[in-house]
Amino acid sequence: MSATRRRPGKMGWTLIVIALLALGGFALWRWAVAAGSAGTLDWIDARFPRDRDVELAARGNYGPAEAQRAEIWVPEGEAPAGGFPLAVFIHGGGWNSGAPEDYRFVARSLGERGIATALVGYRLVPEGRYPAMLEDSAAGLAWVRSRAGETNVDAGRAVLIGHSAGAYNVLMLGLDPQFLRAAGVPRDSVAGIVSLAGPADFYPFDTESSKNAFGHVADGRITQPIAYGTRETLAGAPPLLLMHGTADETVRPYNARNLAAAIEAAGGAVELIEFDVMSHAGIVMGLSKPFAQGDKVLDPILAFVANRTGPQGQASVPVQGKTR
């Protein structure tokens, strides 16, 4: 007797399609990680449903260069009294690549939780070498503040967030007051700094990206965030949340550990969170919908923003231990 081959039913075909989509998505994700393509990650993220959407409230240039641009995304619906809490995100890319619009997934994730997000670009090397990338980041923040009224955001207590090279930028804005001062931004309007895999202690320069961005500086030590982790320089500095993956081979975890230790020794406000076996790309991917991993990267940021931008702007409280 010959065996009869059974064709899959409706439920079977549905499971097959889901499995194929999952495999395709995983392959695309692996390619995006290998290529360092934030734009691809953003494309994937945009196809996932969310409980609350965001809308573009403002977009423009804060300087003559094409890279000197920014956009502000706000949650849909009515803003709370005083405006939406504001996060300002600055992208990474080794100071030689990247674009703010490739990180709209960050705006969607924060916006779903009621937080407005400004995405700020900056000139890249060679035009954007130190200190230009910091001058641009501060000028971009000033532009965002100038649009606060029309976008219903509370720019008086903004939290700055950056990944990789962008994390370096926000660390320096928080720790070295000269850049905010030159841009006309009150230092106390920055309520906190969140560094995702940020370079903080990388002198002497030993990579092409760091040499191209900082190699021209006579004393490279002045470019380092850790140089400002002293009692004198921390006076008036905002609290810092340093987040890093232990498997990061692009920006080694000692950058965050060394900076946290210096700030703690000087009596400053800092919290260090490390994620076991998380890579350099993995930490920013954790801010996307498809690779949120239970929101383990997003949740500490949400707690930090809430604590720093609440009604009283109270000091940040610990959100978890030093490792996770």
PDB file of N, CA, C and O in Angstrom, residues 176-242:
ATOM      1  N   ASP A 176      32.419  68.975  29.639  1.00  0.00           N
ATOM      2  CA  ASP A 176      33.220  70.156  29.327  1.00  0.00           C
ATOM      3  C   ASP A 176      32.268  71.289  28.956  1.00  0.00           C
ATOM      4  O   ASP A 176      31.726  71.312  27.850  1.00  0.00           O
ATOM      5  N   PRO A 177      32.050  72.241  29.850  1.00  0.00           N
ATOM      6  CA  PRO A 177      30.984  73.238  29.645  1.00  0.00           C
ATOM      7  C   PRO A 177      31.239  74.236  28.532  1.00  0.00           C
ATOM      8  O   PRO A 177      30.334  74.986  28.150  1.00  0.00           O
ATOM      9  N   GLN A 178      32.423  74.270  27.952  1.00  0.00           N
ATOM     10  CA  GLN A 178      32.729  75.298  26.955  1.00  0.00           C
ATOM     11  C   GLN A 178      31.839  75.202  25.711  1.00  0.00           C
ATOM     12  O   GLN A 178      31.512  76.224  25.092  1.00  0.00           O
ATOM     13  N   PHE A 179      31.428  73.984  25.344  1.00  0.00           N
ATOM     14  CA  PHE A 179      30.689  73.818  24.094  1.00  0.00           C
ATOM     15  C   PHE A 179      29.237  74.287  24.231  1.00  0.00           C
ATOM     16  O   PHE A 179      28.714  74.954  23.327  1.00  0.00           O
ATOM     17  N   LEU A 180      28.595  73.960  25.335  1.00  0.00           N
ATOM     18  CA  LEU A 180      27.242  74.468  25.563  1.00  0.00           C
ATOM     19  C   LEU A 180      27.264  75.980  25.725  1.00  0.00           C
ATOM     20  O   LEU A 180      26.393  76.687  25.206  1.00  0.00           O
ATOM     21  N   ARG A 181      28.253  76.475  26.436  1.00  0.00           N
ATOM     22  CA  ARG A 181      28.347  77.924  26.660  1.00  0.00           C
ATOM     23  C   ARG A 181      28.493  78.662  25.335  1.00  0.00           C
ATOM     24  O   ARG A 181      27.820  79.678  25.101  1.00  0.00           O
ATOM     25  N   ALA A 182      29.337  78.159  24.449  1.00  0.00           N
ATOM     26  CA  ALA A 182      29.536  78.818  23.163  1.00  0.00           C
ATOM     27  C   ALA A 182      28.271  78.804  22.309  1.00  0.00           C
ATOM     28  O   ALA A 182      28.048  79.705  21.498  1.00  0.00           O
ATOM     29  N   ALA A 183      27.433  77.779  22.489  1.00  0.00           N
ATOM     30  CA  ALA A 183      26.194  77.668  21.714  1.00  0.00           C
ATOM     31  C   ALA A 183      25.029  78.394  22.377  1.00  0.00           C
ATOM     32  O   ALA A 183      23.922  78.402  21.830  1.00  0.00           O
ATOM     33  N   GLY A 184      25.267  78.981  23.545  1.00  0.00           N
ATOM     34  CA  GLY A 184      24.201  79.689  24.244  1.00  0.00           C
ATOM     35  C   GLY A 184      23.202  78.780  24.919  1.00  0.00           C
ATOM     36  O   GLY A 184      22.049  79.180  25.156  1.00  0.00           O
ATOM     37  N   VAL A 185      23.619  77.565  25.272  1.00  0.00           N
ATOM     38  CA  VAL A 185      22.740  76.604  25.939  1.00  0.00           C
ATOM     39  C   VAL A 185      23.076  76.578  27.428  1.00  0.00           C
ATOM     40  O   VAL A 185      24.220  76.271  27.793  1.00  0.00           O
ATOM     41  N   PRO A 186      22.134  76.904  28.308  1.00  0.00           N
ATOM     42  CA  PRO A 186      22.409  76.832  29.742  1.00  0.00           C
ATOM     43  C   PRO A 186      22.782  75.410  30.153  1.00  0.00           C
ATOM     44  O   PRO A 186      22.121  74.451  29.743  1.00  0.00           O
ATOM     45  N   ARG A 187      23.829  75.283  30.948  1.00  0.00           N
ATOM     46  CA  ARG A 187      24.274  73.950  31.324  1.00  0.00           C
ATOM     47  C   ARG A 187      23.205  73.208  32.120  1.00  0.00           C
ATOM     48  O   ARG A 187      23.060  71.985  31.986  1.00  0.00           O
ATOM     49  N   ASP A 188      22.451  73.933  32.942  1.00  0.00           N
ATOM     50  CA  ASP A 188      21.444  73.260  33.769  1.00  0.00           C
ATOM     51  C   ASP A 188      20.210  72.841  32.971  1.00  0.00           C
ATOM     52  O   ASP A 188      19.295  72.228  33.518  1.00  0.00           O
ATOM     53  N   SER A 189      20.163  73.174  31.665  1.00  0.00           N
ATOM     54  CA  SER A 189      19.062  72.686  30.834  1.00  0.00           C
ATOM     55  C   SER A 189      19.300  71.258  30.363  1.00  0.00           C
ATOM     56  O   SER A 189      18.404  70.629  29.808  1.00  0.00           O
ATOM     57  N   VAL A 190      20.509  70.738  30.586  1.00  0.00           N
ATOM     58  CA  VAL A 190      20.803  69.325  30.304  1.00  0.00           C
ATOM     59  C   VAL A 190      20.628  68.567  31.606  1.00  0.00           C
ATOM     60  O   VAL A 190      21.423  68.685  32.537  1.00  0.00           O
ATOM     61  N   ALA A 191      19.559  67.775  31.667  1.00  0.00           N
ATOM     62  CA  ALA A 191      19.198  67.098  32.908  1.00  0.00           C
ATOM     63  C   ALA A 191      19.986  65.819  33.130  1.00  0.00           C
ATOM     64  O   ALA A 191      20.075  65.326  34.256  1.00  0.00           O
ATOM     65  N   GLY A 192      20.543  65.245  32.080  1.00  0.00           N
ATOM     66  CA  GLY A 192      21.275  64.000  32.229  1.00  0.00           C
ATOM     67  C   GLY A 192      21.909  63.583  30.915  1.00  0.00           C
ATOM     68  O   GLY A 192      21.526  64.075  29.841  1.00  0.00           O
ATOM     69  N   ILE A 193      22.871  62.680  31.017  1.00  0.00           N
ATOM     70  CA  ILE A 193      23.594  62.164  29.852  1.00  0.00           C
ATOM     71  C   ILE A 193      23.517  60.642  29.878  1.00  0.00           C
ATOM     72  O   ILE A 193      23.787  60.012  30.903  1.00  0.00           O
ATOM     73  N   VAL A 194      23.152  60.047  28.745  1.00  0.00           N
ATOM     74  CA  VAL A 194      23.142  58.589  28.601  1.00  0.00           C
ATOM     75  C   VAL A 194      24.148  58.209  27.525  1.00  0.00           C
ATOM     76  O   VAL A 194      24.011  58.611  26.364  1.00  0.00           O
ATOM     77  N   SER A 195      25.156  57.438  27.907  1.00  0.00           N
ATOM     78  CA  SER A 195      26.188  56.986  26.974  1.00  0.00           C
ATOM     79  C   SER A 195      25.994  55.510  26.685  1.00  0.00           C
ATOM     80  O   SER A 195      26.059  54.669  27.584  1.00  0.00           O
ATOM     81  N   LEU A 196      25.754  55.196  25.414  1.00  0.00           N
ATOM     82  CA  LEU A 196      25.643  53.814  24.963  1.00  0.00           C
ATOM     83  C   LEU A 196      26.937  53.440  24.246  1.00  0.00           C
ATOM     84  O   LEU A 196      27.200  53.922  23.153  1.00  0.00           O
ATOM     85  N   ALA A 197      27.770  52.634  24.892  1.00  0.00           N
ATOM     86  CA  ALA A 197      29.033  52.186  24.300  1.00  0.00           C
ATOM     87  C   ALA A 197      29.913  53.361  23.899  1.00  0.00           C
ATOM     88  O   ALA A 197      30.478  53.404  22.815  1.00  0.00           O
ATOM     89  N   GLY A 198      30.027  54.332  24.803  1.00  0.00           N
ATOM     90  CA  GLY A 198      30.755  55.544  24.474  1.00  0.00           C
ATOM     91  C   GLY A 198      32.256  55.462  24.690  1.00  0.00           C
ATOM     92  O   GLY A 198      32.708  54.964  25.717  1.00  0.00           O
ATOM     93  N   PRO A 199      33.065  55.968  23.746  1.00  0.00           N
ATOM     94  CA  PRO A 199      34.502  56.094  23.962  1.00  0.00           C
ATOM     95  C   PRO A 199      34.764  57.201  24.985  1.00  0.00           C
ATOM     96  O   PRO A 199      34.357  58.343  24.775  1.00  0.00           O
ATOM     97  N   ALA A 200      35.431  56.868  26.065  1.00  0.00           N
ATOM     98  CA  ALA A 200      35.655  57.841  27.127  1.00  0.00           C
ATOM     99  C   ALA A 200      37.114  57.933  27.549  1.00  0.00           C
ATOM    100  O   ALA A 200      37.521  58.909  28.165  1.00  0.00           O
ATOM    101  N   ASP A 201      37.896  56.910  27.203  1.00  0.00           N
ATOM    102  CA  ASP A 201      39.297  56.845  27.645  1.00  0.00           C
ATOM    103  C   ASP A 201      40.087  56.104  26.570  1.00  0.00           C
ATOM    104  O   ASP A 201      40.482  54.958  26.756  1.00  0.00           O
ATOM    105  N   PHE A 202      40.313  56.772  25.429  1.00  0.00           N
ATOM    106  CA  PHE A 202      40.883  56.070  24.275  1.00  0.00           C
ATOM    107  C   PHE A 202      42.143  56.736  23.730  1.00  0.00           C
ATOM    108  O   PHE A 202      42.498  56.588  22.569  1.00  0.00           O
ATOM    109  N   TYR A 203      42.845  57.502  24.563  1.00  0.00           N
ATOM    110  CA  TYR A 203      44.126  58.081  24.190  1.00  0.00           C
ATOM    111  C   TYR A 203      45.246  57.230  24.780  1.00  0.00           C
ATOM    112  O   TYR A 203      45.132  56.801  25.931  1.00  0.00           O
ATOM    113  N   PRO A 204      46.315  56.944  24.042  1.00  0.00           N
ATOM    114  CA  PRO A 204      46.667  57.431  22.702  1.00  0.00           C
ATOM    115  C   PRO A 204      45.809  56.798  21.609  1.00  0.00           C
ATOM    116  O   PRO A 204      45.284  55.702  21.764  1.00  0.00           O
ATOM    117  N   PHE A 205      45.667  57.497  20.517  1.00  0.00           N
ATOM    118  CA  PHE A 205      44.794  57.090  19.430  1.00  0.00           C
ATOM    119  C   PHE A 205      45.445  55.965  18.627  1.00  0.00           C
ATOM    120  O   PHE A 205      46.564  56.108  18.144  1.00  0.00           O
ATOM    121  N   ASP A 206      44.703  54.866  18.481  1.00  0.00           N
ATOM    122  CA  ASP A 206      45.293  53.698  17.815  1.00  0.00           C
ATOM    123  C   ASP A 206      44.397  53.106  16.739  1.00  0.00           C
ATOM    124  O   ASP A 206      44.625  51.996  16.275  1.00  0.00           O
ATOM    125  N   THR A 207      43.350  53.827  16.340  1.00  0.00           N
ATOM    126  CA  THR A 207      42.498  53.381  15.235  1.00  0.00           C
ATOM    127  C   THR A 207      42.435  54.484  14.193  1.00  0.00           C
ATOM    128  O   THR A 207      42.695  55.665  14.494  1.00  0.00           O
ATOM    129  N   GLU A 208      42.074  54.125  12.960  1.00  0.00           N
ATOM    130  CA  GLU A 208      41.981  55.117  11.904  1.00  0.00           C
ATOM    131  C   GLU A 208      40.939  56.180  12.229  1.00  0.00           C
ATOM    132  O   GLU A 208      41.150  57.372  11.985  1.00  0.00           O
ATOM    133  N   SER A 209      39.794  55.749  12.797  1.00  0.00           N
ATOM    134  CA  SER A 209      38.740  56.716  13.079  1.00  0.00           C
ATOM    135  C   SER A 209      39.171  57.714  14.147  1.00  0.00           C
ATOM    136  O   SER A 209      38.913  58.923  14.015  1.00  0.00           O
ATOM    137  N   SER A 210      39.846  57.244  15.198  1.00  0.00           N
ATOM    138  CA  SER A 210      40.278  58.178  16.242  1.00  0.00           C
ATOM    139  C   SER A 210      41.418  59.066  15.757  1.00  0.00           C
ATOM    140  O   SER A 210      41.464  60.262  16.077  1.00  0.00           O
ATOM    141  N   LYS A 211      42.329  58.515  14.967  1.00  0.00           N
ATOM    142  CA  LYS A 211      43.419  59.338  14.424  1.00  0.00           C
ATOM    143  C   LYS A 211      42.879  60.417  13.493  1.00  0.00           C
ATOM    144  O   LYS A 211      43.334  61.566  13.529  1.00  0.00           O
ATOM    145  N   ASN A 212      41.917  60.059  12.648  1.00  0.00           N
ATOM    146  CA  ASN A 212      41.362  61.021  11.706  1.00  0.00           C
ATOM    147  C   ASN A 212      40.594  62.139  12.417  1.00  0.00           C
ATOM    148  O   ASN A 212      40.587  63.284  11.965  1.00  0.00           O
ATOM    149  N   ALA A 213      39.945  61.783  13.518  1.00  0.00           N
ATOM    150  CA  ALA A 213      39.117  62.766  14.224  1.00  0.00           C
ATOM    151  C   ALA A 213      39.891  63.578  15.247  1.00  0.00           C
ATOM    152  O   ALA A 213      39.531  64.740  15.510  1.00  0.00           O
ATOM    153  N   PHE A 214      40.971  63.004  15.817  1.00  0.00           N
ATOM    154  CA  PHE A 214      41.649  63.669  16.935  1.00  0.00           C
ATOM    155  C   PHE A 214      43.165  63.765  16.790  1.00  0.00           C
ATOM    156  O   PHE A 214      43.816  64.433  17.595  1.00  0.00           O
ATOM    157  N   GLY A 215      43.733  63.122  15.772  1.00  0.00           N
ATOM    158  CA  GLY A 215      45.182  63.047  15.664  1.00  0.00           C
ATOM    159  C   GLY A 215      45.872  64.379  15.492  1.00  0.00           C
ATOM    160  O   GLY A 215      47.080  64.494  15.747  1.00  0.00           O
ATOM    161  N   HIS A 216      45.154  65.410  15.069  1.00  0.00           N
ATOM    162  CA  HIS A 216      45.748  66.725  14.852  1.00  0.00           C
ATOM    163  C   HIS A 216      45.895  67.540  16.129  1.00  0.00           C
ATOM    164  O   HIS A 216      46.553  68.581  16.139  1.00  0.00           O
ATOM    165  N   VAL A 217      45.282  67.076  17.228  1.00  0.00           N
ATOM    166  CA  VAL A 217      45.291  67.840  18.483  1.00  0.00           C
ATOM    167  C   VAL A 217      46.652  67.690  19.151  1.00  0.00           C
ATOM    168  O   VAL A 217      47.143  66.565  19.329  1.00  0.00           O
ATOM    169  N   ALA A 218      47.254  68.795  19.544  1.00  0.00           N
ATOM    170  CA  ALA A 218      48.604  68.765  20.110  1.00  0.00           C
ATOM    171  C   ALA A 218      48.674  67.907  21.366  1.00  0.00           C
ATOM    172  O   ALA A 218      49.587  67.093  21.532  1.00  0.00           O
ATOM    173  N   ASP A 219      47.722  68.089  22.259  1.00  0.00           N
ATOM    174  CA  ASP A 219      47.649  67.272  23.473  1.00  0.00           C
ATOM    175  C   ASP A 219      46.336  66.505  23.435  1.00  0.00           C
ATOM    176  O   ASP A 219      45.286  67.022  23.809  1.00  0.00           O
ATOM    177  N   GLY A 220      46.391  65.262  22.969  1.00  0.00           N
ATOM    178  CA  GLY A 220      45.187  64.467  22.794  1.00  0.00           C
ATOM    179  C   GLY A 220      44.431  64.200  24.073  1.00  0.00           C
ATOM    180  O   GLY A 220      43.240  63.866  24.037  1.00  0.00           O
ATOM    181  N   ARG A 221      45.080  64.372  25.202  1.00  0.00           N
ATOM    182  CA  ARG A 221      44.410  64.094  26.476  1.00  0.00           C
ATOM    183  C   ARG A 221      43.239  65.032  26.733  1.00  0.00           C
ATOM    184  O   ARG A 221      42.277  64.654  27.411  1.00  0.00           O
ATOM    185  N   ILE A 222      43.275  66.248  26.172  1.00  0.00           N
ATOM    186  CA  ILE A 222      42.181  67.190  26.424  1.00  0.00           C
ATOM    187  C   ILE A 222      40.903  66.781  25.701  1.00  0.00           C
ATOM    188  O   ILE A 222      39.828  67.308  25.987  1.00  0.00           O
ATOM    189  N   THR A 223      41.002  65.836  24.768  1.00  0.00           N
ATOM    190  CA  THR A 223      39.827  65.382  24.018  1.00  0.00           C
ATOM    191  C   THR A 223      39.079  64.277  24.749  1.00  0.00           C
ATOM    192  O   THR A 223      38.002  63.869  24.293  1.00  0.00           O
ATOM    193  N   GLN A 224      39.601  63.793  25.855  1.00  0.00           N
ATOM    194  CA  GLN A 224      39.063  62.611  26.507  1.00  0.00           C
ATOM    195  C   GLN A 224      38.047  62.934  27.601  1.00  0.00           C
ATOM    196  O   GLN A 224      38.338  63.739  28.504  1.00  0.00           O
ATOM    197  N   PRO A 225      36.859  62.322  27.557  1.00  0.00           N
ATOM    198  CA  PRO A 225      35.893  62.555  28.636  1.00  0.00           C
ATOM    199  C   PRO A 225      36.464  62.277  30.024  1.00  0.00           C
ATOM    200  O   PRO A 225      36.150  63.002  30.976  1.00  0.00           O
ATOM    201  N   ILE A 226      37.320  61.269  30.158  1.00  0.00           N
ATOM    202  CA  ILE A 226      37.848  60.939  31.474  1.00  0.00           C
ATOM    203  C   ILE A 226      38.701  62.071  32.040  1.00  0.00           C
ATOM    204  O   ILE A 226      38.863  62.187  33.262  1.00  0.00           O
ATOM    205  N   ALA A 227      39.233  62.927  31.182  1.00  0.00           N
ATOM    206  CA  ALA A 227      40.027  64.057  31.664  1.00  0.00           C
ATOM    207  C   ALA A 227      39.187  65.039  32.462  1.00  0.00           C
ATOM    208  O   ALA A 227      39.726  65.854  33.219  1.00  0.00           O
ATOM    209  N   TYR A 228      37.854  64.961  32.307  1.00  0.00           N
ATOM    210  CA  TYR A 228      36.963  65.891  32.987  1.00  0.00           C
ATOM    211  C   TYR A 228      36.235  65.215  34.156  1.00  0.00           C
ATOM    212  O   TYR A 228      35.297  65.793  34.698  1.00  0.00           O
ATOM    213  N   GLY A 229      36.700  64.048  34.534  1.00  0.00           N
ATOM    214  CA  GLY A 229      36.117  63.357  35.676  1.00  0.00           C
ATOM    215  C   GLY A 229      36.823  63.714  36.970  1.00  0.00           C
ATOM    216  O   GLY A 229      37.251  62.834  37.724  1.00  0.00           O
ATOM    217  N   THR A 230      36.960  65.009  37.228  1.00  0.00           N
ATOM    218  CA  THR A 230      37.601  65.491  38.443  1.00  0.00           C
ATOM    219  C   THR A 230      36.609  66.323  39.247  1.00  0.00           C
ATOM    220  O   THR A 230      35.585  66.786  38.724  1.00  0.00           O
ATOM    221  N   ARG A 231      36.930  66.547  40.509  1.00  0.00           N
ATOM    222  CA  ARG A 231      36.021  67.294  41.372  1.00  0.00           C
ATOM    223  C   ARG A 231      35.774  68.703  40.830  1.00  0.00           C
ATOM    224  O   ARG A 231      34.658  69.223  40.883  1.00  0.00           O
ATOM    225  N   GLU A 232      36.822  69.332  40.277  1.00  0.00           N
ATOM    226  CA  GLU A 232      36.688  70.695  39.774  1.00  0.00           C
ATOM    227  C   GLU A 232      35.826  70.745  38.508  1.00  0.00           C
ATOM    228  O   GLU A 232      34.912  71.576  38.394  1.00  0.00           O
ATOM    229  N   THR A 233      36.077  69.848  37.574  1.00  0.00           N
ATOM    230  CA  THR A 233      35.356  69.902  36.303  1.00  0.00           C
ATOM    231  C   THR A 233      33.932  69.369  36.423  1.00  0.00           C
ATOM    232  O   THR A 233      33.075  69.691  35.596  1.00  0.00           O
ATOM    233  N   LEU A 234      33.656  68.562  37.445  1.00  0.00           N
ATOM    234  CA  LEU A 234      32.320  67.989  37.590  1.00  0.00           C
ATOM    235  C   LEU A 234      31.343  68.943  38.256  1.00  0.00           C
ATOM    236  O   LEU A 234      30.142  68.656  38.305  1.00  0.00           O
ATOM    237  N   ALA A 235      31.818  70.046  38.782  1.00  0.00           N
ATOM    238  CA  ALA A 235      30.925  71.016  39.412  1.00  0.00           C
ATOM    239  C   ALA A 235      29.910  71.513  38.390  1.00  0.00           C
ATOM    240  O   ALA A 235      30.274  72.107  37.375  1.00  0.00           O
ATOM    241  N   GLY A 236      28.647  71.247  38.635  1.00  0.00           N
ATOM    242  CA  GLY A 236      27.593  71.652  37.724  1.00  0.00           C
ATOM    243  C   GLY A 236      27.301  70.679  36.603  1.00  0.00           C
ATOM    244  O   GLY A 236      26.418  70.932  35.781  1.00  0.00           O
ATOM    245  N   ALA A 237      28.040  69.570  36.531  1.00  0.00           N
ATOM    246  CA  ALA A 237      27.809  68.584  35.465  1.00  0.00           C
ATOM    247  C   ALA A 237      26.548  67.780  35.750  1.00  0.00           C
ATOM    248  O   ALA A 237      26.224  67.495  36.906  1.00  0.00           O
ATOM    249  N   PRO A 238      25.817  67.375  34.709  1.00  0.00           N
ATOM    250  CA  PRO A 238      24.618  66.557  34.910  1.00  0.00           C
ATOM    251  C   PRO A 238      24.989  65.128  35.277  1.00  0.00           C
ATOM    252  O   PRO A 238      26.110  64.678  35.023  1.00  0.00           O
ATOM    253  N   PRO A 239      24.058  64.378  35.880  1.00  0.00           N
ATOM    254  CA  PRO A 239      24.295  62.958  36.164  1.00  0.00           C
ATOM    255  C   PRO A 239      24.488  62.171  34.870  1.00  0.00           C
ATOM    256  O   PRO A 239      23.942  62.516  33.825  1.00  0.00           O
ATOM    257  N   LEU A 240      25.271  61.105  34.962  1.00  0.00           N
ATOM    258  CA  LEU A 240      25.584  60.268  33.807  1.00  0.00           C
ATOM    259  C   LEU A 240      25.078  58.854  34.019  1.00  0.00           C
ATOM    260  O   LEU A 240      25.192  58.293  35.121  1.00  0.00           O
ATOM    261  N   LEU A 241      24.530  58.265  32.959  1.00  0.00           N
ATOM    262  CA  LEU A 241      24.198  56.852  32.909  1.00  0.00           C
ATOM    263  C   LEU A 241      25.048  56.231  31.811  1.00  0.00           C
ATOM    264  O   LEU A 241      24.888  56.558  30.633  1.00  0.00           O
ATOM    265  N   LEU A 242      25.978  55.367  32.208  1.00  0.00           N
ATOM    266  CA  LEU A 242      26.882  54.720  31.259  1.00  0.00           C
ATOM    267  C   LEU A 242      26.422  53.284  31.054  1.00  0.00           C
ATOM    268  O   LEU A 242      26.307  52.517  32.009  1.00  0.00           O
TER     269      LEU A 242
END
